[in-house]
JSON list of C-alpha atoms in Angstrom, two decimals:
[
{"chain": "Z", "resi": 26, "resn": "MET", "atom": "CA", "xyz": [-3.98, -4.78, -21.34]},
{"chain": "Z", "resi": 27, "resn": "GLU", "atom": "CA", "xyz": [-1.60, -7.30, -19.78]},
{"chain": "Z", "resi": 28, "resn": "TYR", "atom": "CA", "xyz": [-1.18, -7.96, -16.04]},
{"chain": "Z", "resi": 29, "resn": "HIS", "atom": "CA", "xyz": [2.54, -8.71, -15.84]},
{"chain": "Z", "resi": 30, "resn": "ARG", "atom": "CA", "xyz": [4.37, -9.75, -12.67]},
{"chain": "Z", "resi": 31, "resn": "ILE", "atom": "CA", "xyz": [7.89, -8.40, -12.11]},
{"chain": "Z", "resi": 32, "resn": "THR", "atom": "CA", "xyz": [10.18, -10.70, -10.14]},
{"chain": "Z", "resi": 33, "resn": "ASN", "atom": "CA", "xyz": [13.60, -9.47, -11.24]},
{"chain": "Z", "resi": 34, "resn": "ILE", "atom": "CA", "xyz": [15.30, -6.10, -11.29]},
{"chain": "Z", "resi": 35, "resn": "GLU", "atom": "CA", "xyz": [16.51, -6.91, -14.81]},
{"chain": "Z", "resi": 36, "resn": "ASP", "atom": "CA", "xyz": [12.95, -7.13, -16.13]},
{"chain": "Z", "resi": 37, "resn": "PRO", "atom": "CA", "xyz": [12.74, -4.38, -18.80]},
{"chain": "Z", "resi": 38, "resn": "TYR", "atom": "CA", "xyz": [9.38, -3.28, -17.43]},
{"chain": "Z", "resi": 39, "resn": "PHE", "atom": "CA", "xyz": [10.88, -2.62, -14.00]},
{"chain": "Z", "resi": 40, "resn": "LYS", "atom": "CA", "xyz": [12.83, 0.43, -15.16]},
{"chain": "Z", "resi": 41, "resn": "GLN", "atom": "CA", "xyz": [9.63, 1.88, -16.61]},
{"chain": "Z", "resi": 42, "resn": "MET", "atom": "CA", "xyz": [7.79, 1.17, -13.37]},
{"chain": "Z", "resi": 43, "resn": "HIS", "atom": "CA", "xyz": [10.46, 2.76, -11.20]},
{"chain": "Z", "resi": 44, "resn": "GLN", "atom": "CA", "xyz": [10.50, 5.88, -13.37]},
{"chain": "Z", "resi": 45, "resn": "LEU", "atom": "CA", "xyz": [6.73, 6.04, -13.03]},
{"chain": "Z", "resi": 46, "resn": "MET", "atom": "CA", "xyz": [7.05, 5.84, -9.23]},
{"chain": "Z", "resi": 47, "resn": "GLN", "atom": "CA", "xyz": [9.53, 8.73, -9.24]},
{"chain": "Z", "resi": 48, "resn": "GLN", "atom": "CA", "xyz": [7.12, 10.80, -11.28]},
{"chain": "Z", "resi": 49, "resn": "VAL", "atom": "CA", "xyz": [4.09, 10.36, -9.04]},
{"chain": "Z", "resi": 50, "resn": "PHE", "atom": "CA", "xyz": [5.41, 9.88, -5.50]},
{"chain": "Z", "resi": 51, "resn": "PRO", "atom": "CA", "xyz": [7.48, 12.15, -3.22]},
{"chain": "Z", "resi": 52, "resn": "PRO", "atom": "CA", "xyz": [11.15, 11.05, -2.83]},
{"chain": "Z", "resi": 53, "resn": "GLU", "atom": "CA", "xyz": [10.73, 9.67, 0.72]},
{"chain": "Z", "resi": 54, "resn": "GLU", "atom": "CA", "xyz": [8.14, 7.21, -0.58]},
{"chain": "Z", "resi": 55, "resn": "VAL", "atom": "CA", "xyz": [10.31, 5.66, -3.27]},
{"chain": "Z", "resi": 56, "resn": "LEU", "atom": "CA", "xyz": [12.85, 2.94, -2.60]},
{"chain": "Z", "resi": 57, "resn": "GLU", "atom": "CA", "xyz": [16.10, 3.40, -4.54]},
{"chain": "Z", "resi": 58, "resn": "PHE", "atom": "CA", "xyz": [16.41, 1.39, -7.77]},
{"chain": "Z", "resi": 59, "resn": "ASN", "atom": "CA", "xyz": [19.11, -1.04, -6.60]},
{"chain": "Z", "resi": 60, "resn": "PHE", "atom": "CA", "xyz": [17.36, -1.68, -3.28]},
{"chain": "Z", "resi": 61, "resn": "TRP", "atom": "CA", "xyz": [14.52, -3.36, -5.19]},
{"chain": "Z", "resi": 62, "resn": "LYS", "atom": "CA", "xyz": [16.55, -6.48, -6.02]},
{"chain": "Z", "resi": 63, "resn": "GLU", "atom": "CA", "xyz": [15.66, -8.46, -2.88]},
{"chain": "Z", "resi": 64, "resn": "PRO", "atom": "CA", "xyz": [12.01, -7.30, -2.61]},
{"chain": "Z", "resi": 65, "resn": "LEU", "atom": "CA", "xyz": [11.33, -8.33, -6.20]},
{"chain": "Z", "resi": 66, "resn": "GLU", "atom": "CA", "xyz": [12.81, -11.77, -5.57]},
{"chain": "Z", "resi": 67, "resn": "ASP", "atom": "CA", "xyz": [10.73, -12.21, -2.40]},
{"chain": "Z", "resi": 68, "resn": "THR", "atom": "CA", "xyz": [7.90, -14.58, -3.33]},
{"chain": "Z", "resi": 69, "resn": "GLY", "atom": "CA", "xyz": [5.63, -12.91, -0.78]},
{"chain": "Z", "resi": 70, "resn": "ILE", "atom": "CA", "xyz": [5.81, -9.52, -2.45]},
{"chain": "Z", "resi": 71, "resn": "ARG", "atom": "CA", "xyz": [3.71, -9.28, -5.58]},
{"chain": "Z", "resi": 72, "resn": "VAL", "atom": "CA", "xyz": [4.62, -6.52, -8.02]},
{"chain": "Z", "resi": 73, "resn": "PHE", "atom": "CA", "xyz": [2.52, -6.25, -11.16]},
{"chain": "Z", "resi": 74, "resn": "VAL", "atom": "CA", "xyz": [2.38, -3.75, -13.98]},
{"chain": "Z", "resi": 75, "resn": "ALA", "atom": "CA", "xyz": [-0.38, -2.98, -16.44]},
{"chain": "Z", "resi": 76, "resn": "VAL", "atom": "CA", "xyz": [1.19, -3.09, -19.90]},
{"chain": "Z", "resi": 77, "resn": "LYS", "atom": "CA", "xyz": [-0.40, -1.65, -23.02]},
{"chain": "Z", "resi": 78, "resn": "ASN", "atom": "CA", "xyz": [1.46, -1.63, -26.33]},
{"chain": "Z", "resi": 79, "resn": "SER", "atom": "CA", "xyz": [4.74, -2.55, -24.56]},
{"chain": "Z", "resi": 80, "resn": "LYS", "atom": "CA", "xyz": [4.46, 0.44, -22.24]},
{"chain": "Z", "resi": 81, "resn": "VAL", "atom": "CA", "xyz": [3.85, 0.39, -18.49]},
{"chain": "Z", "resi": 82, "resn": "VAL", "atom": "CA", "xyz": [0.67, 2.40, -17.91]},
{"chain": "Z", "resi": 83, "resn": "GLY", "atom": "CA", "xyz": [0.10, 1.39, -14.30]},
{"chain": "Z", "resi": 84, "resn": "ALA", "atom": "CA", "xyz": [1.49, -0.67, -11.46]},
{"chain": "Z", "resi": 85, "resn": "THR", "atom": "CA", "xyz": [0.62, -2.15, -8.11]},
{"chain": "Z", "resi": 86, "resn": "GLU", "atom": "CA", "xyz": [2.51, -3.86, -5.31]},
{"chain": "Z", "resi": 87, "resn": "TYR", "atom": "CA", "xyz": [0.84, -5.88, -2.60]},
{"chain": "Z", "resi": 88, "resn": "ARG", "atom": "CA", "xyz": [1.39, -8.83, -0.30]},
{"chain": "Z", "resi": 89, "resn": "TYR", "atom": "CA", "xyz": [-0.67, -11.45, 1.47]},
{"chain": "Z", "resi": 90, "resn": "TYR", "atom": "CA", "xyz": [0.06, -12.52, 5.05]},
{"chain": "Z", "resi": 91, "resn": "GLU", "atom": "CA", "xyz": [-1.06, -16.09, 5.54]},
{"chain": "Z", "resi": 92, "resn": "ASP", "atom": "CA", "xyz": [-0.93, -16.00, 9.34]},
{"chain": "Z", "resi": 93, "resn": "PHE", "atom": "CA", "xyz": [-2.94, -12.77, 9.55]},
{"chain": "Z", "resi": 94, "resn": "ASN", "atom": "CA", "xyz": [-5.15, -13.59, 6.53]},
{"chain": "Z", "resi": 95, "resn": "VAL", "atom": "CA", "xyz": [-4.92, -9.97, 5.45]},
{"chain": "Z", "resi": 96, "resn": "ALA", "atom": "CA", "xyz": [-3.24, -8.20, 2.56]},
{"chain": "Z", "resi": 97, "resn": "MET", "atom": "CA", "xyz": [-1.50, -4.87, 2.17]},
{"chain": "Z", "resi": 98, "resn": "THR", "atom": "CA", "xyz": [-1.60, -2.75, -0.95]},
{"chain": "Z", "resi": 99, "resn": "ASP", "atom": "CA", "xyz": [1.80, -1.08, -0.96]},
{"chain": "Z", "resi": 100, "resn": "PHE", "atom": "CA", "xyz": [0.95, 1.19, -3.83]},
{"chain": "Z", "resi": 101, "resn": "THR", "atom": "CA", "xyz": [-1.21, 1.63, -6.91]},
{"chain": "Z", "resi": 102, "resn": "ILE", "atom": "CA", "xyz": [-0.06, 3.81, -9.77]},
{"chain": "Z", "resi": 103, "resn": "ILE", "atom": "CA", "xyz": [-2.15, 4.97, -12.68]},
{"chain": "Z", "resi": 104, "resn": "GLY", "atom": "CA", "xyz": [0.26, 6.20, -15.32]},
{"chain": "Z", "resi": 105, "resn": "LYS", "atom": "CA", "xyz": [-2.28, 7.46, -17.80]},
{"chain": "Z", "resi": 106, "resn": "ASP", "atom": "CA", "xyz": [-5.87, 8.59, -17.45]},
{"chain": "Z", "resi": 107, "resn": "GLY", "atom": "CA", "xyz": [-8.71, 7.34, -19.60]},
{"chain": "Z", "resi": 108, "resn": "LEU", "atom": "CA", "xyz": [-7.55, 3.75, -20.07]},
{"chain": "Z", "resi": 109, "resn": "GLY", "atom": "CA", "xyz": [-9.37, 2.11, -17.16]},
{"chain": "Z", "resi": 110, "resn": "VAL", "atom": "CA", "xyz": [-6.06, 1.26, -15.50]},
{"chain": "Z", "resi": 111, "resn": "GLY", "atom": "CA", "xyz": [-7.40, 1.66, -11.96]},
{"chain": "Z", "resi": 112, "resn": "THR", "atom": "CA", "xyz": [-10.30, -0.72, -12.47]},
{"chain": "Z", "resi": 113, "resn": "PHE", "atom": "CA", "xyz": [-8.05, -3.21, -14.26]},
{"chain": "Z", "resi": 114, "resn": "LEU", "atom": "CA", "xyz": [-5.49, -3.26, -11.44]},
{"chain": "Z", "resi": 115, "resn": "ALA", "atom": "CA", "xyz": [-8.09, -3.42, -8.65]},
{"chain": "Z", "resi": 116, "resn": "GLN", "atom": "CA", "xyz": [-9.93, -6.35, -10.20]},
{"chain": "Z", "resi": 117, "resn": "LYS", "atom": "CA", "xyz": [-6.80, -8.33, -11.04]},
{"chain": "Z", "resi": 118, "resn": "ARG", "atom": "CA", "xyz": [-5.31, -7.71, -7.58]},
{"chain": "Z", "resi": 119, "resn": "LEU", "atom": "CA", "xyz": [-8.44, -8.81, -5.71]},
{"chain": "Z", "resi": 120, "resn": "ALA", "atom": "CA", "xyz": [-8.77, -11.94, -7.84]},
{"chain": "Z", "resi": 121, "resn": "ASP", "atom": "CA", "xyz": [-5.14, -12.81, -7.12]},
{"chain": "Z", "resi": 122, "resn": "LEU", "atom": "CA", "xyz": [-5.55, -12.22, -3.37]},
{"chain": "Z", "resi": 123, "resn": "ASN", "atom": "CA", "xyz": [-8.71, -14.30, -3.23]},
{"chain": "Z", "resi": 124, "resn": "THR", "atom": "CA", "xyz": [-6.81, -17.13, -4.91]},
{"chain": "Z", "resi": 125, "resn": "LEU", "atom": "CA", "xyz": [-3.98, -16.86, -2.36]},
{"chain": "Z", "resi": 126, "resn": "ALA", "atom": "CA", "xyz": [-6.42, -16.86, 0.56]},
{"chain": "Z", "resi": 127, "resn": "PHE", "atom": "CA", "xyz": [-8.31, -19.84, -0.88]},
{"chain": "Z", "resi": 128, "resn": "ALA", "atom": "CA", "xyz": [-5.03, -21.73, -1.20]},
{"chain": "Z", "resi": 129, "resn": "ASN", "atom": "CA", "xyz": [-4.49, -20.90, 2.48]},
{"chain": "Z", "resi": 130, "resn": "GLY", "atom": "CA", "xyz": [-7.84, -22.49, 3.30]},
{"chain": "Z", "resi": 131, "resn": "LYS", "atom": "CA", "xyz": [-9.48, -19.20, 4.19]},
{"chain": "Z", "resi": 132, "resn": "ARG", "atom": "CA", "xyz": [-11.65, -16.39, 2.91]},
{"chain": "Z", "resi": 133, "resn": "LEU", "atom": "CA", "xyz": [-9.69, -13.14, 2.73]},
{"chain": "Z", "resi": 134, "resn": "HIS", "atom": "CA", "xyz": [-10.34, -11.03, 5.85]},
{"chain": "Z", "resi": 135, "resn": "GLY", "atom": "CA", "xyz": [-9.39, -7.68, 4.36]},
{"chain": "Z", "resi": 136, "resn": "ILE", "atom": "CA", "xyz": [-6.80, -5.37, 2.83]},
{"chain": "Z", "resi": 137, "resn": "PHE", "atom": "CA", "xyz": [-4.77, -2.55, 4.40]},
{"chain": "Z", "resi": 138, "resn": "ALA", "atom": "CA", "xyz": [-3.86, 0.56, 2.42]},
{"chain": "Z", "resi": 139, "resn": "GLU", "atom": "CA", "xyz": [-2.29, 3.92, 3.15]},
{"chain": "Z", "resi": 140, "resn": "ILE", "atom": "CA", "xyz": [-3.87, 7.01, 1.62]},
{"chain": "Z", "resi": 141, "resn": "TYR", "atom": "CA", "xyz": [-2.79, 10.64, 1.64]},
{"chain": "Z", "resi": 142, "resn": "ASP", "atom": "CA", "xyz": [-4.95, 13.20, 3.38]},
{"chain": "Z", "resi": 143, "resn": "PRO", "atom": "CA", "xyz": [-5.46, 15.81, 0.63]},
{"chain": "Z", "resi": 144, "resn": "TYR", "atom": "CA", "xyz": [-5.88, 18.59, 3.19]},
{"chain": "Z", "resi": 145, "resn": "LYS", "atom": "CA", "xyz": [-2.33, 17.95, 4.36]},
{"chain": "Z", "resi": 146, "resn": "VAL", "atom": "CA", "xyz": [-0.46, 17.09, 1.16]},
{"chain": "Z", "resi": 147, "resn": "GLU", "atom": "CA", "xyz": [-1.95, 19.29, -1.52]},
{"chain": "Z", "resi": 148, "resn": "GLN", "atom": "CA", "xyz": [1.53, 20.40, -2.50]},
{"chain": "Z", "resi": 149, "resn": "TYR", "atom": "CA", "xyz": [2.28, 17.05, -4.12]},
{"chain": "Z", "resi": 150, "resn": "GLU", "atom": "CA", "xyz": [1.63, 17.06, -7.86]},
{"chain": "Z", "resi": 151, "resn": "PHE", "atom": "CA", "xyz": [1.69, 13.26, -8.34]},
{"chain": "Z", "resi": 152, "resn": "GLY", "atom": "CA", "xyz": [3.12, 13.66, -11.81]},
{"chain": "Z", "resi": 153, "resn": "GLY", "atom": "CA", "xyz": [0.21, 15.79, -12.95]},
{"chain": "Z", "resi": 154, "resn": "ILE", "atom": "CA", "xyz": [-1.91, 12.66, -13.35]},
{"chain": "Z", "resi": 155, "resn": "LYS", "atom": "CA", "xyz": [-5.45, 13.56, -12.26]},
{"chain": "Z", "resi": 156, "resn": "SER", "atom": "CA", "xyz": [-6.29, 9.99, -11.23]},
{"chain": "Z", "resi": 157, "resn": "MET", "atom": "CA", "xyz": [-3.44, 10.10, -8.69]},
{"chain": "Z", "resi": 158, "resn": "ASN", "atom": "CA", "xyz": [-4.76, 13.24, -7.02]},
{"chain": "Z", "resi": 159, "resn": "PRO", "atom": "CA", "xyz": [-5.39, 12.49, -3.30]},
{"chain": "Z", "resi": 160, "resn": "TYR", "atom": "CA", "xyz": [-9.00, 13.71, -3.49]},
{"chain": "Z", "resi": 161, "resn": "VAL", "atom": "CA", "xyz": [-9.72, 11.31, -6.36]},
{"chain": "Z", "resi": 162, "resn": "ARG", "atom": "CA", "xyz": [-7.85, 8.41, -4.79]},
{"chain": "Z", "resi": 163, "resn": "ARG", "atom": "CA", "xyz": [-9.70, 8.74, -1.47]},
{"chain": "Z", "resi": 164, "resn": "GLU", "atom": "CA", "xyz": [-13.03, 8.76, -3.26]},
{"chain": "Z", "resi": 165, "resn": "VAL", "atom": "CA", "xyz": [-12.05, 5.69, -5.26]},
{"chain": "Z", "resi": 166, "resn": "LEU", "atom": "CA", "xyz": [-11.03, 3.82, -2.08]},
{"chain": "Z", "resi": 167, "resn": "SER", "atom": "CA", "xyz": [-14.30, 4.84, -0.47]},
{"chain": "Z", "resi": 168, "resn": "HIS", "atom": "CA", "xyz": [-16.25, 3.45, -3.42]},
{"chain": "Z", "resi": 169, "resn": "LEU", "atom": "CA", "xyz": [-14.30, 0.21, -3.17]},
{"chain": "Z", "resi": 170, "resn": "GLY", "atom": "CA", "xyz": [-15.35, -0.09, 0.48]},
{"chain": "Z", "resi": 171, "resn": "TYR", "atom": "CA", "xyz": [-12.22, 1.02, 2.33]},
{"chain": "Z", "resi": 172, "resn": "LYS", "atom": "CA", "xyz": [-12.61, 2.80, 5.66]},
{"chain": "Z", "resi": 173, "resn": "ARG", "atom": "CA", "xyz": [-10.22, 4.91, 7.69]},
{"chain": "Z", "resi": 174, "resn": "LEU", "atom": "CA", "xyz": [-8.79, 3.52, 10.93]},
{"chain": "Z", "resi": 175, "resn": "ASP", "atom": "CA", "xyz": [-9.47, 6.06, 13.66]},
{"chain": "Z", "resi": 176, "resn": "PHE", "atom": "CA", "xyz": [-6.04, 6.92, 15.03]},
{"chain": "Z", "resi": 177, "resn": "PRO", "atom": "CA", "xyz": [-3.27, 9.43, 14.15]},
{"chain": "Z", "resi": 178, "resn": "TYR", "atom": "CA", "xyz": [-1.06, 7.63, 11.65]},
{"chain": "Z", "resi": 179, "resn": "VAL", "atom": "CA", "xyz": [2.59, 7.99, 10.71]},
{"chain": "Z", "resi": 180, "resn": "HIS", "atom": "CA", "xyz": [4.99, 5.59, 9.11]},
{"chain": "Z", "resi": 181, "resn": "PRO", "atom": "CA", "xyz": [8.79, 5.32, 8.94]},
{"chain": "Z", "resi": 182, "resn": "SER", "atom": "CA", "xyz": [10.39, 6.95, 5.92]},
{"chain": "Z", "resi": 183, "resn": "TRP", "atom": "CA", "xyz": [11.52, 4.45, 3.31]},
{"chain": "Z", "resi": 184, "resn": "ARG", "atom": "CA", "xyz": [14.84, 6.27, 3.30]},
{"chain": "Z", "resi": 185, "resn": "ASN", "atom": "CA", "xyz": [15.41, 4.57, 6.69]},
{"chain": "Z", "resi": 186, "resn": "ASP", "atom": "CA", "xyz": [16.62, 7.90, 8.08]},
{"chain": "Z", "resi": 187, "resn": "GLY", "atom": "CA", "xyz": [14.55, 7.80, 11.28]},
{"chain": "Z", "resi": 188, "resn": "GLU", "atom": "CA", "xyz": [12.05, 10.35, 10.03]},
{"chain": "Z", "resi": 189, "resn": "ALA", "atom": "CA", "xyz": [8.30, 9.90, 10.37]},
{"chain": "Z", "resi": 190, "resn": "VAL", "atom": "CA", "xyz": [6.08, 10.40, 7.33]},
{"chain": "Z", "resi": 191, "resn": "SER", "atom": "CA", "xyz": [2.75, 11.99, 8.18]},
{"chain": "Z", "resi": 192, "resn": "GLY", "atom": "CA", "xyz": [-0.18, 13.29, 6.16]},
{"chain": "Z", "resi": 193, "resn": "LEU", "atom": "CA", "xyz": [-1.62, 9.83, 5.58]},
{"chain": "Z", "resi": 194, "resn": "ASP", "atom": "CA", "xyz": [-4.38, 7.62, 6.93]},
{"chain": "Z", "resi": 195, "resn": "LEU", "atom": "CA", "xyz": [-4.20, 3.88, 7.38]},
{"chain": "Z", "resi": 196, "resn": "CYS", "atom": "CA", "xyz": [-7.29, 2.33, 5.86]},
{"chain": "Z", "resi": 197, "resn": "PHE", "atom": "CA", "xyz": [-8.76, -1.15, 5.74]},
{"chain": "Z", "resi": 198, "resn": "LEU", "atom": "CA", "xyz": [-11.14, -2.90, 3.38]},
{"chain": "Z", "resi": 199, "resn": "LEU", "atom": "CA", "xyz": [-13.21, -5.44, 5.28]},
{"chain": "Z", "resi": 200, "resn": "ILE", "atom": "CA", "xyz": [-14.46, -8.23, 3.07]},
{"chain": "Z", "resi": 201, "resn": "ASP", "atom": "CA", "xyz": [-17.23, -8.68, 5.65]},
{"chain": "Z", "resi": 202, "resn": "GLN", "atom": "CA", "xyz": [-18.69, -5.18, 5.70]},
{"chain": "Z", "resi": 203, "resn": "ARG", "atom": "CA", "xyz": [-20.77, -5.84, 8.81]},
{"chain": "Z", "resi": 204, "resn": "GLU", "atom": "CA", "xyz": [-17.91, -5.11, 11.19]},
{"chain": "Z", "resi": 205, "resn": "GLU", "atom": "CA", "xyz": [-17.30, -1.55, 12.38]},
{"chain": "Z", "resi": 206, "resn": "LYS", "atom": "CA", "xyz": [-14.03, -2.06, 14.27]},
{"chain": "Z", "resi": 207, "resn": "LEU", "atom": "CA", "xyz": [-10.72, -3.79, 13.77]},
{"chain": "Z", "resi": 208, "resn": "ASN", "atom": "CA", "xyz": [-8.76, -5.61, 16.45]},
{"chain": "Z", "resi": 209, "resn": "SER", "atom": "CA", "xyz": [-5.90, -3.33, 17.51]},
{"chain": "Z", "resi": 210, "resn": "ASN", "atom": "CA", "xyz": [-3.55, -6.28, 18.02]},
{"chain": "Z", "resi": 211, "resn": "LEU", "atom": "CA", "xyz": [-3.95, -7.20, 14.34]},
{"chain": "Z", "resi": 212, "resn": "ILE", "atom": "CA", "xyz": [-3.03, -3.63, 13.38]},
{"chain": "Z", "resi": 213, "resn": "ILE", "atom": "CA", "xyz": [0.01, -3.62, 15.68]},
{"chain": "Z", "resi": 214, "resn": "GLN", "atom": "CA", "xyz": [1.33, -6.98, 14.55]},
{"chain": "Z", "resi": 215, "resn": "PHE", "atom": "CA", "xyz": [0.77, -6.10, 10.93]},
{"chain": "Z", "resi": 216, "resn": "LEU", "atom": "CA", "xyz": [2.61, -2.75, 11.19]},
{"chain": "Z", "resi": 217, "resn": "LYS", "atom": "CA", "xyz": [5.53, -4.31, 13.04]},
{"chain": "Z", "resi": 218, "resn": "ARG", "atom": "CA", "xyz": [5.85, -7.00, 10.39]},
{"chain": "Z", "resi": 219, "resn": "TYR", "atom": "CA", "xyz": [5.37, -4.63, 7.48]},
{"chain": "Z", "resi": 220, "resn": "TYR", "atom": "CA", "xyz": [8.01, -2.16, 8.62]},
{"chain": "Z", "resi": 221, "resn": "SER", "atom": "CA", "xyz": [10.44, -4.73, 10.03]},
{"chain": "Z", "resi": 222, "resn": "VAL", "atom": "CA", "xyz": [12.71, -4.12, 7.02]},
{"chain": "Z", "resi": 223, "resn": "LEU", "atom": "CA", "xyz": [13.40, -0.60, 8.30]},
{"chain": "Z", "resi": 224, "resn": "SER", "atom": "CA", "xyz": [15.80, -0.65, 11.24]},
{"chain": "Z", "resi": 225, "resn": "ASN", "atom": "CA", "xyz": [15.62, 3.06, 12.07]},
{"chain": "Z", "resi": 226, "resn": "LYS", "atom": "CA", "xyz": [12.12, 3.57, 13.46]},
{"chain": "Z", "resi": 227, "resn": "PRO", "atom": "CA", "xyz": [11.13, 7.17, 14.29]},
{"chain": "Z", "resi": 228, "resn": "LYS", "atom": "CA", "xyz": [10.06, 8.19, 17.77]},
{"chain": "Z", "resi": 229, "resn": "HIS", "atom": "CA", "xyz": [6.57, 9.18, 16.62]},
{"chain": "Z", "resi": 230, "resn": "TRP", "atom": "CA", "xyz": [6.03, 5.74, 15.11]},
{"chain": "Z", "resi": 231, "resn": "LYS", "atom": "CA", "xyz": [7.03, 4.01, 18.33]},
{"chain": "Z", "resi": 232, "resn": "GLU", "atom": "CA", "xyz": [4.69, 6.26, 20.31]},
{"chain": "Z", "resi": 233, "resn": "MET", "atom": "CA", "xyz": [1.88, 5.45, 17.89]},
{"chain": "Z", "resi": 234, "resn": "ILE", "atom": "CA", "xyz": [2.40, 1.72, 18.48]},
{"chain": "Z", "resi": 235, "resn": "LYS", "atom": "CA", "xyz": [2.39, 2.23, 22.28]},
{"chain": "Z", "resi": 236, "resn": "ASN", "atom": "CA", "xyz": [-0.90, 4.12, 22.03]},
{"chain": "Z", "resi": 237, "resn": "LEU", "atom": "CA", "xyz": [-2.42, 1.35, 19.92]},
{"chain": "Z", "resi": 238, "resn": "GLU", "atom": "CA", "xyz": [-1.38, -1.19, 22.55]},
{"chain": "Z", "resi": 239, "resn": "LYS", "atom": "CA", "xyz": [-3.67, 0.58, 25.03]},
{"chain": "Z", "resi": 240, "resn": "GLU", "atom": "CA", "xyz": [-6.71, -0.07, 22.84]},
{"chain": "Z", "resi": 241, "resn": "LYS", "atom": "CA", "xyz": [-8.66, -3.29, 22.23]},
{"chain": "Z", "resi": 242, "resn": "SER", "atom": "CA", "xyz": [-10.04, -2.21, 18.89]},
{"chain": "Z", "resi": 243, "resn": "ILE", "atom": "CA", "xyz": [-9.98, 0.72, 16.49]},
{"chain": "Z", "resi": 244, "resn": "ALA", "atom": "CA", "xyz": [-13.07, 2.14, 14.82]},
{"chain": "Z", "resi": 245, "resn": "LEU", "atom": "CA", "xyz": [-13.45, 2.05, 11.07]},
{"chain": "Z", "resi": 246, "resn": "LEU", "atom": "CA", "xyz": [-14.75, 5.41, 9.82]},
{"chain": "Z", "resi": 247, "resn": "PRO", "atom": "CA", "xyz": [-15.77, 6.72, 6.40]},
{"chain": "Z", "resi": 248, "resn": "ILE", "atom": "CA", "xyz": [-12.92, 8.11, 4.33]}
]
């Protein structure tokens, strides 16, 4: 299996990846095809696909923030069960992030990730791929060491229509597992930076940020 980075919308593997995204994610979670041009050319956004026999069988997008020394996994897609795609992507991604942190003179602090709450989004089929089922994905994240940040989470729709997307938890993988809380200011600054590309922030998202500003830290709980 090949770990191939996509940096151009003309990359032949990008069309396959985008089709895969449309199969497994709800519409409000998928950026339109042409809107990917700038993100793919952004050196800070790392989009990789798992390629087997010239076919995209998985994909992941993530980014590393040097000033925060944290990463964000935007998404992970397993396009076919039984190939070990999830393990392959997780290992390659972590190795890449550790390299980026080392080049920044630091040891990676941790990785953010959003995960659906299966009790709220059971209606999503996720392309019929069992590995993408929210119950399975939460258990996988738990095994990897991710924990749920203890606050009601919403995020702005990627359609930039001012709607709030709910039914998810914001999670964090601490490289140092001894900590049980995360500084709320780190969460706030990260979320503001991450969603700065969306100009139309929903009311519920703004209220969530205000509530976080009242807290010094947020507990990390089991998923």
